[in-house]
């Protein structure tokens, strides 16, 4: 499995030629996106690609203190609505740390009835979480998505 990520892949001019090359060599792939770029033109192309396994959608764009661009936030919500409507597999990557409040984000997920295939919880680089705080994040996510797999991504721990 290859994950196309880094920066914003949907802005790469060479994304579609890369997808074609992956298809030619038989490599399954997934695309990680911040979700603020209109996903529809890509979905129309990717929907019939047998090796495309879905989108991993980050939540950074929704961090109130980090991004005040309402247009990006509305596009993020619209993209997730489209992915659900089209039955395209997607996951949500929740990054916690300064500037990212988990509770409002989870309320937004619930309000819009987002139904990801799975969720990933990651900590922001440089942010340190003790076990109690980290487990609290996991529990809050499980309260909204009791039957979903929650994967743990990057997490810095206190040095002992």
Short mmCIF file of C-alpha atoms in Angstrom, two decimals:
data_model
loop_
_atom_site.label_atom_id
_atom_site.label_comp_id
_atom_site.label_asym_id
_atom_site.label_seq_id
_atom_site.Cartn_x
_atom_site.Cartn_y
_atom_site.Cartn_z
CA UNK A 1 0.00 0.00 0.00
CA UNK A 2 1.33 3.40 -0.97
CA UNK A 3 0.13 6.57 0.76
CA UNK A 4 0.37 9.68 -1.39
CA UNK A 5 0.86 12.48 1.13
CA UNK A 6 2.97 15.43 2.12
CA UNK A 7 1.94 18.96 1.50
CA UNK A 8 -1.38 18.66 -0.31
CA UNK A 9 -1.35 15.90 -2.95
CA UNK A 10 -4.47 17.27 -4.64
CA UNK A 11 -2.42 20.36 -5.55
CA UNK A 12 0.37 18.34 -7.20
CA UNK A 13 0.36 18.79 -10.99
CA UNK A 14 1.81 15.29 -11.33
CA UNK A 15 -0.77 13.49 -9.13
CA UNK A 16 -2.83 11.97 -11.94
CA UNK A 17 0.22 10.78 -13.95
CA UNK A 18 1.50 9.22 -10.71
CA UNK A 19 -1.84 7.47 -10.19
CA UNK A 20 -1.63 6.12 -13.75
CA UNK A 21 1.90 4.83 -13.09
CA UNK A 22 0.79 3.11 -9.87
CA UNK A 23 -2.07 1.47 -11.73
CA UNK A 24 0.31 0.25 -14.45
CA UNK A 25 2.57 -1.46 -11.88
CA UNK A 26 -0.34 -2.79 -9.83
CA UNK A 27 0.32 -0.88 -6.59
CA UNK A 28 -2.67 -0.13 -4.32
CA UNK A 29 -2.69 3.44 -3.06
CA UNK A 30 -4.49 5.87 -0.80
CA UNK A 31 -4.42 9.68 -0.89
CA UNK A 32 -3.94 11.78 2.26
CA UNK A 33 -5.52 15.20 1.99
CA UNK A 34 -6.21 18.14 4.24
CA UNK A 35 -9.70 18.19 2.75
CA UNK A 36 -9.74 21.87 1.77
CA UNK A 37 -9.37 21.25 -2.00
CA UNK A 38 -12.48 20.27 -4.01
CA UNK A 39 -12.31 16.49 -4.14
CA UNK A 40 -14.97 15.96 -6.83
CA UNK A 41 -12.76 16.19 -9.96
CA UNK A 42 -10.40 13.59 -8.46
CA UNK A 43 -13.17 11.32 -7.27
CA UNK A 44 -14.68 11.25 -10.76
CA UNK A 45 -11.34 9.98 -12.10
CA UNK A 46 -10.49 7.64 -9.21
CA UNK A 47 -13.88 5.99 -8.70
CA UNK A 48 -13.15 3.26 -11.25
CA UNK A 49 -9.51 2.72 -10.31
CA UNK A 50 -9.43 -0.76 -8.76
CA UNK A 51 -6.21 0.04 -6.85
CA UNK A 52 -7.47 3.22 -5.18
CA UNK A 53 -8.33 2.39 -1.55
CA UNK A 54 -9.70 5.78 -0.50
CA UNK A 55 -8.81 9.07 1.10
CA UNK A 56 -7.25 9.79 4.48
CA UNK A 57 -8.67 13.18 5.44
CA UNK A 58 -6.89 15.31 8.03
CA UNK A 59 -8.67 17.61 10.45
CA UNK A 60 -6.11 20.42 10.72
CA UNK A 61 -8.21 22.70 8.50
CA UNK A 62 -10.93 22.58 11.15
CA UNK A 63 -8.67 23.73 14.00
CA UNK A 64 -10.27 27.01 14.99
CA UNK A 65 -7.12 28.65 16.33
CA UNK A 66 -4.96 27.48 13.44
CA UNK A 67 -7.21 28.35 10.53
CA UNK A 68 -9.83 31.06 10.27
CA UNK A 69 -10.60 30.41 6.60
CA UNK A 70 -14.33 29.57 6.54
CA UNK A 71 -14.16 28.71 2.83
CA UNK A 72 -11.65 25.89 3.55
CA UNK A 73 -13.82 24.62 6.40
CA UNK A 74 -16.95 24.57 4.23
CA UNK A 75 -15.06 22.74 1.47
CA UNK A 76 -13.85 20.16 4.04
CA UNK A 77 -17.42 19.47 5.14
CA UNK A 78 -18.64 19.32 1.53
CA UNK A 79 -15.85 16.90 0.58
CA UNK A 80 -16.81 14.52 3.38
CA UNK A 81 -20.45 14.72 2.36
CA UNK A 82 -19.47 13.86 -1.22
CA UNK A 83 -17.26 10.95 -0.12
CA UNK A 84 -20.13 9.54 1.92
CA UNK A 85 -22.66 10.11 -0.86
CA UNK A 86 -20.43 8.35 -3.41
CA UNK A 87 -19.60 5.50 -1.03
CA UNK A 88 -15.89 6.25 -1.31
CA UNK A 89 -13.84 4.81 1.57
CA UNK A 90 -12.28 7.46 3.79
CA UNK A 91 -10.66 7.78 7.17
CA UNK A 92 -10.29 10.79 9.44
CA UNK A 93 -6.92 11.67 10.95
CA UNK A 94 -7.43 13.66 14.13
CA UNK A 95 -4.34 15.58 15.23
CA UNK A 96 -4.47 16.82 18.81
CA UNK A 97 -2.29 19.55 20.26
CA UNK A 98 -2.21 23.29 20.69
CA UNK A 99 -4.79 24.94 18.49
CA UNK A 100 -6.85 21.77 18.09
CA UNK A 101 -9.82 21.32 20.37
CA UNK A 102 -11.17 17.77 20.21
CA UNK A 103 -14.68 18.30 21.61
CA UNK A 104 -15.94 20.81 18.98
CA UNK A 105 -14.45 18.64 16.26
CA UNK A 106 -16.24 15.52 17.52
CA UNK A 107 -19.51 17.46 17.76
CA UNK A 108 -19.02 18.52 14.14
CA UNK A 109 -18.45 14.87 13.11
CA UNK A 110 -21.63 13.86 14.91
CA UNK A 111 -23.69 16.78 13.55
CA UNK A 112 -22.72 16.00 9.94
CA UNK A 113 -23.13 12.23 10.49
CA UNK A 114 -19.62 11.53 9.23
CA UNK A 115 -19.05 7.81 8.79
CA UNK A 116 -15.35 7.13 8.21
CA UNK A 117 -14.08 3.58 7.72
CA UNK A 118 -11.68 4.19 10.60
CA UNK A 119 -10.13 7.04 12.57
CA UNK A 120 -6.53 7.79 13.43
CA UNK A 121 -5.45 9.78 16.47
CA UNK A 122 -2.09 11.53 16.30
CA UNK A 123 -0.36 14.06 18.47
CA UNK A 124 1.16 17.21 17.08
CA UNK A 125 4.95 17.01 16.91
CA UNK A 126 6.46 18.59 20.01
CA UNK A 127 3.28 18.10 22.07
CA UNK A 128 3.64 15.67 24.98
CA UNK A 129 0.63 13.82 26.39
CA UNK A 130 0.53 11.69 29.51
CA UNK A 131 -1.42 8.42 29.46
CA UNK A 132 -4.47 9.88 31.20
CA UNK A 133 -4.80 12.71 28.71
CA UNK A 134 -4.19 10.44 25.71
CA UNK A 135 -6.67 7.83 26.94
CA UNK A 136 -9.20 10.64 27.45
CA UNK A 137 -8.84 11.59 23.77
CA UNK A 138 -9.39 7.96 22.75
CA UNK A 139 -12.42 7.62 25.03
CA UNK A 140 -14.01 10.80 23.65
CA UNK A 141 -13.62 9.48 20.10
CA UNK A 142 -15.02 6.07 21.09
CA UNK A 143 -18.07 7.79 22.62
CA UNK A 144 -18.96 9.16 19.17
CA UNK A 145 -17.76 6.12 17.19
CA UNK A 146 -18.22 3.09 19.47
CA UNK A 147 -17.97 0.55 16.63
CA UNK A 148 -15.11 2.07 14.62
CA UNK A 149 -11.47 1.13 14.66
CA UNK A 150 -9.31 3.89 16.13
CA UNK A 151 -5.68 3.65 15.12
CA UNK A 152 -2.95 5.41 17.04
CA UNK A 153 -0.52 7.44 14.99
CA UNK A 154 2.32 9.65 16.17
CA UNK A 155 2.54 10.35 19.91
CA UNK A 156 5.38 11.87 21.91
CA UNK A 157 5.69 10.69 25.50
CA UNK A 158 7.45 12.20 28.48
CA UNK A 159 11.06 11.13 28.76
CA UNK A 160 11.81 9.24 31.96
#
